[in-house]
Short mmCIF file of N, CA and C in Angstrom, two decimals:
data_model
loop_
_atom_site.label_atom_id
_atom_site.label_comp_id
_atom_site.label_asym_id
_atom_site.label_seq_id
_atom_site.Cartn_x
_atom_site.Cartn_y
_atom_site.Cartn_z
N MET O 21 22.01 -43.01 -120.29
CA MET O 21 23.16 -43.24 -120.96
C MET O 21 23.83 -44.49 -120.53
N SER O 22 24.54 -45.27 -120.80
CA SER O 22 25.69 -46.55 -120.69
C SER O 22 26.59 -45.69 -120.96
N ALA O 23 27.52 -46.09 -120.30
CA ALA O 23 29.27 -45.54 -120.58
C ALA O 23 30.00 -45.84 -121.22
N ALA O 24 29.88 -47.20 -122.05
CA ALA O 24 29.70 -47.17 -123.48
C ALA O 24 30.01 -46.65 -124.15
N VAL O 25 27.87 -46.70 -124.13
CA VAL O 25 27.01 -45.45 -125.54
C VAL O 25 28.17 -44.14 -125.32
N ALA O 26 28.51 -43.84 -123.89
CA ALA O 26 29.23 -41.85 -123.93
C ALA O 26 30.99 -42.64 -124.29
N VAL O 27 31.06 -43.50 -124.80
CA VAL O 27 32.57 -43.32 -125.11
C VAL O 27 32.96 -43.70 -127.05
N ILE O 28 31.93 -44.46 -127.20
CA ILE O 28 31.54 -44.42 -128.80
C ILE O 28 30.96 -43.29 -129.91
N GLY O 29 30.20 -42.70 -128.83
CA GLY O 29 29.31 -40.96 -128.76
C GLY O 29 31.14 -40.51 -129.04
N GLN O 30 31.50 -39.84 -127.86
CA GLN O 30 32.82 -39.16 -127.77
C GLN O 30 34.07 -39.78 -129.07
N ILE O 31 33.49 -40.76 -129.36
CA ILE O 31 34.88 -40.87 -130.43
C ILE O 31 33.38 -39.85 -132.38
N LEU O 32 33.06 -40.70 -132.04
CA LEU O 32 31.93 -39.72 -133.12
C LEU O 32 32.11 -38.25 -132.83
N GLN O 33 31.82 -38.30 -132.06
CA GLN O 33 31.96 -36.11 -131.77
C GLN O 33 33.28 -35.66 -131.69
N HIS O 34 34.28 -36.24 -131.58
CA HIS O 34 36.03 -36.11 -131.52
C HIS O 34 36.55 -36.17 -133.22
N TRP O 35 35.37 -36.92 -134.37
CA TRP O 35 35.50 -37.55 -135.39
C TRP O 35 34.95 -36.26 -136.40
N GLY O 36 33.74 -35.79 -135.75
CA GLY O 36 32.67 -34.91 -136.58
C GLY O 36 33.90 -33.58 -136.64
N LYS O 37 34.29 -33.49 -135.66
CA LYS O 37 34.63 -32.00 -134.79
C LYS O 37 36.18 -31.98 -135.94
N GLY O 38 37.00 -32.83 -136.18
CA GLY O 38 37.73 -33.38 -137.01
C GLY O 38 39.38 -33.31 -135.47
N GLU O 39 38.86 -33.67 -134.38
CA GLU O 39 39.74 -33.90 -133.82
C GLU O 39 40.50 -34.75 -133.70
N LEU O 40 39.75 -35.86 -134.57
CA LEU O 40 41.23 -37.25 -135.00
C LEU O 40 42.41 -37.00 -135.91
N SER O 41 41.60 -35.70 -136.93
CA SER O 41 43.31 -36.10 -137.92
C SER O 41 44.59 -35.32 -137.57
N PRO O 42 45.04 -35.70 -137.95
CA PRO O 42 45.94 -35.78 -137.15
C PRO O 42 47.12 -34.14 -137.99
N ALA O 43 45.99 -33.71 -137.94
CA ALA O 43 46.05 -31.99 -138.24
C ALA O 43 45.94 -31.07 -136.77
N HIS O 44 45.09 -32.34 -135.74
CA HIS O 44 44.30 -31.70 -135.21
C HIS O 44 45.78 -31.58 -133.54
N PRO O 45 45.83 -30.63 -133.05
CA PRO O 45 46.82 -30.70 -131.45
C PRO O 45 46.37 -31.59 -130.99
N ASP O 46 45.32 -31.88 -130.76
CA ASP O 46 45.31 -32.77 -129.64
C ASP O 46 44.72 -33.99 -130.62
N SER O 47 44.64 -34.83 -131.39
CA SER O 47 44.80 -36.30 -132.25
C SER O 47 45.00 -37.48 -131.80
N GLU O 48 46.34 -36.64 -131.59
CA GLU O 48 46.44 -38.00 -130.72
C GLU O 48 46.83 -38.22 -129.30
N ALA O 49 46.11 -37.72 -128.37
CA ALA O 49 45.65 -37.61 -127.55
C ALA O 49 44.27 -38.13 -127.15
N ASN O 50 43.72 -38.08 -127.79
CA ASN O 50 42.37 -37.92 -127.91
C ASN O 50 42.36 -39.62 -128.76
N LEU O 51 42.99 -39.96 -129.79
CA LEU O 51 42.89 -41.44 -129.63
C LEU O 51 43.18 -42.15 -129.03
N LYS O 52 44.41 -41.68 -128.43
CA LYS O 52 44.99 -42.99 -126.84
C LYS O 52 44.23 -42.85 -125.81
N ARG O 53 42.88 -41.70 -125.73
CA ARG O 53 41.91 -41.59 -124.21
C ARG O 53 41.12 -42.22 -124.85
N LEU O 54 40.44 -43.07 -126.14
CA LEU O 54 39.51 -43.63 -126.83
C LEU O 54 40.02 -44.55 -127.68
N ILE O 55 40.85 -45.43 -128.47
CA ILE O 55 41.29 -46.28 -129.03
C ILE O 55 42.03 -46.93 -127.72
N ASP O 56 41.76 -48.36 -128.16
CA ASP O 56 42.34 -49.30 -127.01
C ASP O 56 43.29 -49.76 -127.79
N GLU O 57 44.82 -50.48 -127.54
CA GLU O 57 45.57 -50.38 -128.12
C GLU O 57 45.75 -51.93 -128.83
N GLY O 58 45.07 -52.66 -128.69
CA GLY O 58 44.68 -53.93 -129.43
C GLY O 58 43.40 -54.14 -129.82
N PHE O 59 42.57 -52.81 -130.04
CA PHE O 59 41.44 -52.10 -131.13
C PHE O 59 42.26 -53.11 -132.63
N VAL O 60 40.60 -53.57 -132.39
CA VAL O 60 40.51 -54.13 -134.52
C VAL O 60 39.57 -53.19 -134.15
N LEU O 61 39.27 -53.28 -135.53
CA LEU O 61 37.98 -52.98 -136.73
C LEU O 61 38.40 -54.21 -137.62
N ASP O 62 36.69 -54.92 -137.91
CA ASP O 62 36.48 -55.69 -139.33
C ASP O 62 35.83 -54.81 -139.71
N GLY O 63 35.91 -53.96 -141.23
CA GLY O 63 35.82 -53.81 -142.22
C GLY O 63 35.34 -54.50 -143.62
N ASN O 64 35.85 -55.69 -143.57
CA ASN O 64 35.46 -57.17 -144.50
C ASN O 64 34.40 -56.50 -144.80
N VAL O 65 33.74 -57.48 -146.31
CA VAL O 65 32.16 -56.48 -146.35
C VAL O 65 32.24 -58.44 -147.37
N SER O 66 31.61 -59.84 -146.18
CA SER O 66 30.99 -60.51 -147.47
C SER O 66 30.08 -60.38 -148.83
N GLY O 67 30.60 -61.11 -149.59
CA GLY O 67 29.94 -61.26 -150.63
C GLY O 67 29.80 -60.20 -152.24
N TYR O 68 31.31 -59.26 -151.62
CA TYR O 68 31.16 -58.23 -152.36
C TYR O 68 32.69 -57.88 -152.11
N GLU O 69 33.25 -57.56 -153.69
CA GLU O 69 34.95 -57.26 -153.40
C GLU O 69 34.65 -56.05 -153.97
N ALA O 70 35.01 -55.25 -153.82
CA ALA O 70 35.80 -54.08 -153.73
C ALA O 70 36.10 -53.26 -155.34
N LYS O 71 35.66 -52.18 -156.07
CA LYS O 71 36.72 -52.62 -157.40
C LYS O 71 38.04 -51.39 -157.14
N ASN O 72 37.37 -50.39 -156.26
CA ASN O 72 37.75 -49.00 -156.47
C ASN O 72 38.79 -48.38 -155.40
N THR O 73 38.70 -49.53 -154.10
CA THR O 73 39.30 -49.14 -152.93
C THR O 73 39.63 -50.88 -152.28
N ASP O 74 40.77 -50.44 -151.72
CA ASP O 74 40.87 -51.14 -150.31
C ASP O 74 40.38 -51.41 -149.00
N GLY O 75 39.14 -49.93 -148.14
CA GLY O 75 38.88 -49.93 -147.35
C GLY O 75 38.41 -50.89 -146.73
N PHE O 76 38.31 -51.50 -146.73
CA PHE O 76 36.80 -52.28 -146.64
C PHE O 76 37.54 -53.49 -146.40
N ARG O 77 38.47 -54.22 -145.29
CA ARG O 77 39.20 -54.82 -144.17
C ARG O 77 39.44 -54.39 -142.99
N THR O 78 39.97 -54.93 -142.67
CA THR O 78 40.64 -55.68 -141.05
C THR O 78 41.94 -53.64 -140.72
N TYR O 79 41.28 -53.21 -140.54
CA TYR O 79 42.62 -52.73 -139.29
C TYR O 79 42.54 -52.81 -137.66
N GLN O 80 43.77 -52.47 -137.29
CA GLN O 80 44.19 -53.13 -136.19
C GLN O 80 45.24 -51.76 -134.74
N GLY O 81 44.78 -51.42 -133.81
CA GLY O 81 45.66 -50.91 -133.19
C GLY O 81 45.38 -49.38 -133.49
N ILE O 82 45.62 -49.12 -132.98
CA ILE O 82 45.82 -46.87 -132.68
C ILE O 82 45.72 -46.85 -134.03
N GLN O 83 46.91 -46.95 -134.20
CA GLN O 83 48.08 -46.94 -136.19
C GLN O 83 45.63 -47.59 -137.02
N GLY O 84 45.79 -49.01 -136.66
CA GLY O 84 45.24 -48.76 -137.54
C GLY O 84 43.56 -47.85 -137.93
N PHE O 85 43.12 -47.76 -136.51
CA PHE O 85 41.81 -47.14 -136.42
C PHE O 85 42.16 -45.57 -137.46
N LYS O 86 43.33 -44.51 -137.22
CA LYS O 86 44.09 -43.39 -137.65
C LYS O 86 43.82 -44.06 -139.96
N GLU O 87 44.18 -45.00 -140.27
CA GLU O 87 44.53 -45.37 -141.37
C GLU O 87 42.47 -45.66 -142.02
N PHE O 88 42.01 -46.25 -141.38
CA PHE O 88 40.32 -46.50 -141.54
C PHE O 88 40.01 -45.06 -141.67
N LEU O 89 40.32 -44.00 -140.68
CA LEU O 89 39.59 -42.26 -140.90
C LEU O 89 40.31 -41.48 -142.23
N ALA O 90 42.04 -42.54 -142.57
CA ALA O 90 42.20 -41.84 -143.64
C ALA O 90 41.11 -42.22 -145.08
N PHE O 91 40.96 -43.31 -144.97
CA PHE O 91 40.63 -44.30 -146.14
C PHE O 91 38.97 -43.47 -146.12
N LEU O 92 38.06 -43.35 -144.86
CA LEU O 92 36.48 -42.29 -144.84
C LEU O 92 37.31 -40.60 -145.42
N GLY O 93 38.38 -39.94 -144.09
CA GLY O 93 38.50 -38.48 -145.02
C GLY O 93 38.65 -39.00 -146.80
N GLU O 94 38.95 -39.02 -147.15
CA GLU O 94 38.77 -39.04 -148.43
C GLU O 94 37.85 -38.71 -149.04
N ALA O 95 36.40 -38.47 -148.22
CA ALA O 95 35.21 -38.69 -148.95
C ALA O 95 35.18 -37.53 -147.33
N THR O 96 33.44 -36.84 -147.82
CA THR O 96 33.18 -35.91 -146.91
C THR O 96 31.93 -36.17 -146.65
N PRO O 97 31.03 -36.67 -145.00
CA PRO O 97 30.10 -36.95 -144.94
C PRO O 97 28.90 -35.80 -145.36
N THR O 98 27.84 -35.67 -146.73
CA THR O 98 27.30 -34.53 -147.10
C THR O 98 25.43 -35.29 -145.72
N LYS O 99 25.60 -36.65 -145.52
CA LYS O 99 24.61 -36.64 -144.27
C LYS O 99 25.72 -37.68 -143.35
N PHE O 100 25.12 -37.57 -142.19
CA PHE O 100 25.73 -38.65 -140.99
C PHE O 100 24.98 -38.50 -140.09
N VAL O 101 23.58 -39.63 -139.37
CA VAL O 101 23.39 -39.77 -138.97
C VAL O 101 23.23 -41.24 -137.64
N PRO O 102 24.41 -41.13 -137.41
CA PRO O 102 24.24 -42.33 -136.07
C PRO O 102 23.44 -42.47 -135.06
N GLU O 103 23.27 -43.13 -134.92
CA GLU O 103 21.97 -43.76 -133.78
C GLU O 103 23.02 -45.03 -132.67
N LEU O 104 22.88 -44.81 -131.60
CA LEU O 104 23.82 -45.83 -130.87
C LEU O 104 22.45 -45.86 -130.01
N PHE O 105 22.63 -47.75 -129.38
CA PHE O 105 21.93 -48.36 -128.50
C PHE O 105 22.25 -49.23 -127.87
N PRO O 106 22.71 -48.98 -126.34
CA PRO O 106 23.35 -50.17 -125.41
C PRO O 106 22.75 -51.22 -125.64
N ALA O 107 24.40 -52.32 -126.10
CA ALA O 107 23.58 -53.82 -126.04
C ALA O 107 24.64 -54.93 -125.32
N GLY O 108 23.67 -54.55 -123.88
CA GLY O 108 25.28 -55.61 -123.07
C GLY O 108 25.89 -54.42 -121.77
N GLU O 109 26.45 -54.37 -121.84
CA GLU O 109 27.04 -53.23 -120.39
C GLU O 109 28.94 -52.66 -121.17
N ASP O 110 28.64 -53.81 -122.08
CA ASP O 110 30.23 -52.73 -123.05
C ASP O 110 30.18 -52.96 -124.68
N ASP O 111 28.89 -53.80 -124.65
CA ASP O 111 28.47 -53.30 -126.63
C ASP O 111 27.43 -52.57 -126.67
N VAL O 112 28.33 -51.68 -128.14
CA VAL O 112 27.20 -51.24 -128.72
C VAL O 112 26.42 -51.37 -130.44
N ILE O 113 25.44 -50.91 -130.51
CA ILE O 113 25.21 -50.81 -131.66
C ILE O 113 24.75 -49.59 -131.97
N GLN O 114 24.94 -49.09 -133.51
CA GLN O 114 25.23 -48.07 -133.95
C GLN O 114 24.35 -48.86 -135.69
N PHE O 115 23.68 -47.33 -135.74
CA PHE O 115 22.93 -47.97 -137.03
C PHE O 115 23.56 -46.27 -137.59
N VAL O 116 24.02 -46.12 -138.84
CA VAL O 116 24.68 -45.17 -139.95
C VAL O 116 23.38 -44.61 -140.73
N HIS O 117 23.21 -43.74 -141.15
CA HIS O 117 22.57 -43.80 -142.07
C HIS O 117 22.80 -42.00 -143.27
N ALA O 118 24.27 -42.30 -143.79
CA ALA O 118 24.58 -41.83 -144.36
C ALA O 118 25.04 -41.12 -146.26
N ASN O 119 25.69 -39.90 -146.47
CA ASN O 119 25.86 -39.62 -147.94
C ASN O 119 27.27 -39.43 -147.59
N PHE O 120 27.83 -40.12 -148.76
CA PHE O 120 29.89 -39.57 -149.04
C PHE O 120 29.82 -38.70 -150.65
N LYS O 121 30.60 -37.63 -150.43
CA LYS O 121 30.86 -37.00 -150.99
C LYS O 121 32.16 -37.61 -151.36
N HIS O 122 33.11 -37.78 -152.19
CA HIS O 122 34.54 -37.79 -152.38
C HIS O 122 35.43 -36.84 -153.09
N ASN O 123 36.12 -36.66 -151.72
CA ASN O 123 37.01 -35.09 -152.56
C ASN O 123 37.32 -34.03 -153.09
N LYS O 124 38.30 -35.85 -153.97
CA LYS O 124 38.52 -35.99 -155.24
C LYS O 124 38.28 -36.12 -156.66
N THR O 125 36.65 -36.95 -156.51
CA THR O 125 36.27 -37.51 -157.85
C THR O 125 34.58 -36.78 -157.97
N GLY O 126 34.13 -36.42 -157.02
CA GLY O 126 33.15 -35.68 -156.87
C GLY O 126 31.72 -36.55 -156.69
N LYS O 127 32.00 -37.58 -156.99
CA LYS O 127 31.18 -38.91 -156.93
C LYS O 127 30.22 -38.87 -155.81
N GLU O 128 29.52 -39.04 -155.25
CA GLU O 128 28.38 -39.12 -154.31
C GLU O 128 27.85 -40.37 -154.36
N SER O 129 27.07 -40.95 -153.10
CA SER O 129 27.80 -42.11 -152.68
C SER O 129 25.79 -42.32 -153.02
N GLY O 130 25.35 -41.66 -152.48
CA GLY O 130 23.61 -41.82 -152.66
C GLY O 130 24.08 -42.10 -151.40
N GLU O 131 22.69 -42.57 -150.82
CA GLU O 131 21.92 -42.60 -148.87
C GLU O 131 22.55 -43.83 -148.97
N PHE O 132 22.58 -44.38 -147.69
CA PHE O 132 23.16 -45.55 -147.44
C PHE O 132 22.80 -45.81 -145.88
N SER O 133 22.66 -47.16 -145.17
CA SER O 133 22.77 -47.30 -144.01
C SER O 133 23.45 -48.22 -142.92
N ASP O 134 24.48 -48.63 -142.55
CA ASP O 134 25.23 -49.01 -142.41
C ASP O 134 24.89 -49.98 -140.72
N VAL O 135 25.28 -51.40 -140.16
CA VAL O 135 25.71 -51.57 -139.17
C VAL O 135 26.54 -51.75 -138.59
N LEU O 136 26.94 -51.36 -136.93
CA LEU O 136 28.17 -51.62 -136.40
C LEU O 136 28.15 -51.98 -135.26
N ARG O 137 28.83 -52.76 -134.89
CA ARG O 137 28.98 -53.58 -133.42
C ARG O 137 29.89 -52.75 -133.08
N TRP O 138 29.83 -52.13 -131.68
CA TRP O 138 31.52 -51.73 -131.17
C TRP O 138 31.39 -52.45 -129.71
N THR O 139 32.57 -52.71 -128.68
CA THR O 139 32.63 -53.68 -128.20
C THR O 139 33.54 -52.40 -127.16
N VAL O 140 33.35 -52.08 -125.81
CA VAL O 140 34.00 -51.26 -124.92
C VAL O 140 35.13 -51.77 -124.05
N LYS O 141 36.06 -51.69 -123.62
CA LYS O 141 36.69 -52.23 -122.71
C LYS O 141 37.36 -51.40 -121.56
N ASP O 142 36.97 -51.12 -120.62
CA ASP O 142 38.09 -50.15 -119.43
C ASP O 142 37.96 -48.38 -119.91
N GLY O 143 37.00 -48.04 -121.06
CA GLY O 143 37.03 -46.86 -121.31
C GLY O 143 37.32 -46.37 -122.47
N LYS O 144 37.65 -48.18 -123.37
CA LYS O 144 38.02 -47.48 -124.64
C LYS O 144 37.51 -48.18 -125.47
N ALA O 145 37.78 -47.92 -126.82
CA ALA O 145 36.70 -48.97 -127.88
C ALA O 145 37.55 -50.20 -128.48
N LEU O 146 37.78 -51.13 -127.99
CA LEU O 146 38.87 -52.47 -128.19
C LEU O 146 38.08 -52.74 -129.60
N ALA O 147 36.95 -52.85 -130.07
CA ALA O 147 36.58 -53.42 -131.04
C ALA O 147 35.62 -53.08 -132.30
N VAL O 148 35.35 -53.29 -133.03
CA VAL O 148 34.47 -52.95 -133.59
C VAL O 148 33.80 -54.10 -134.94
N ASN O 149 33.15 -53.90 -135.47
CA ASN O 149 32.28 -54.66 -136.86
C ASN O 149 31.48 -53.97 -137.73
N PHE O 150 31.86 -54.01 -138.82
CA PHE O 150 30.50 -53.10 -139.30
C PHE O 150 30.30 -54.27 -140.46
N TRP O 151 28.41 -54.16 -141.01
CA TRP O 151 27.67 -54.13 -141.73
C TRP O 151 27.40 -53.72 -142.50
N TRP O 152 27.68 -53.32 -144.03
CA TRP O 152 27.91 -52.19 -144.76
C TRP O 152 26.50 -52.24 -145.84
N GLY O 153 25.82 -51.74 -145.78
CA GLY O 153 24.50 -51.56 -145.87
C GLY O 153 24.04 -51.86 -147.15
N ALA O 154 25.18 -50.59 -148.24
CA ALA O 154 25.31 -51.07 -149.77
C ALA O 154 27.34 -50.76 -150.08
N PRO O 155 27.54 -51.84 -149.48
CA PRO O 155 29.19 -51.00 -150.13
C PRO O 155 29.45 -50.40 -151.49
N ASP O 156 28.79 -51.12 -152.67
CA ASP O 156 29.26 -50.67 -153.47
C ASP O 156 28.99 -49.12 -153.69
N LYS O 157 27.86 -48.64 -152.82
CA LYS O 157 27.51 -46.98 -153.78
C LYS O 157 28.78 -46.39 -152.90
N LEU O 158 28.95 -47.08 -151.55
CA LEU O 158 30.90 -46.55 -151.35
C LEU O 158 31.59 -46.55 -152.08
N ASP O 159 32.06 -47.65 -152.63
CA ASP O 159 33.13 -47.99 -152.73
C ASP O 159 32.87 -47.43 -154.50
N SER O 160 31.51 -47.11 -155.00
CA SER O 160 31.62 -46.61 -156.60
C SER O 160 31.84 -45.02 -155.95
N ILE O 161 32.36 -44.17 -155.41
CA ILE O 161 32.91 -43.00 -155.39
C ILE O 161 34.49 -42.68 -155.53
N TYR O 162 34.99 -44.40 -155.22
CA TYR O 162 36.44 -43.86 -155.66
C TYR O 162 37.01 -44.29 -156.67
N ALA O 163 36.70 -43.94 -157.54
CA ALA O 163 36.43 -44.09 -159.19
C ALA O 163 36.87 -42.68 -160.16
#
C-alpha cells in the first residue's frame, strides 16, 4: 500500500468511526494530523445546479473540511463502499459506491457512485476533487 493510500484510508476510517466529528475529543488532533492547512476540496458539480443544498462547492483549509463533513453529516450512509487506488506517489483515486438517508427528511438517495482524486503531501491530504456520479440523487434528500 502506498503512503498516500494509507493517509486517505486513515481519513475514511476516522470519519466512519465518528473520530472527525466535533463531538469527538480527538477530532481536532486527528484533523490536524491528516489534513493540510492549505487543503482544498473541489466539490463543485459541472452541468448541474443543486436545488436543495449549497454543499456542492469548494471548501478550503481544515475549517472547510469540517464544513464539508457537516454537509455530509446531515445524512447517514446506509451504504458506503470506498475503493482506493494509488495514482502516482502523491495521488489516490477513490471510487465510492454509496446510499445516504437524510437525518431530518428521512429521504434516501438511492445508490450512486462517485470518483474522487486525492492529493497527499508530507503525509497529509492537500486536495480532493469530486466527480459526482448522480448529484441529483444526493441533492434530492435535502428537500
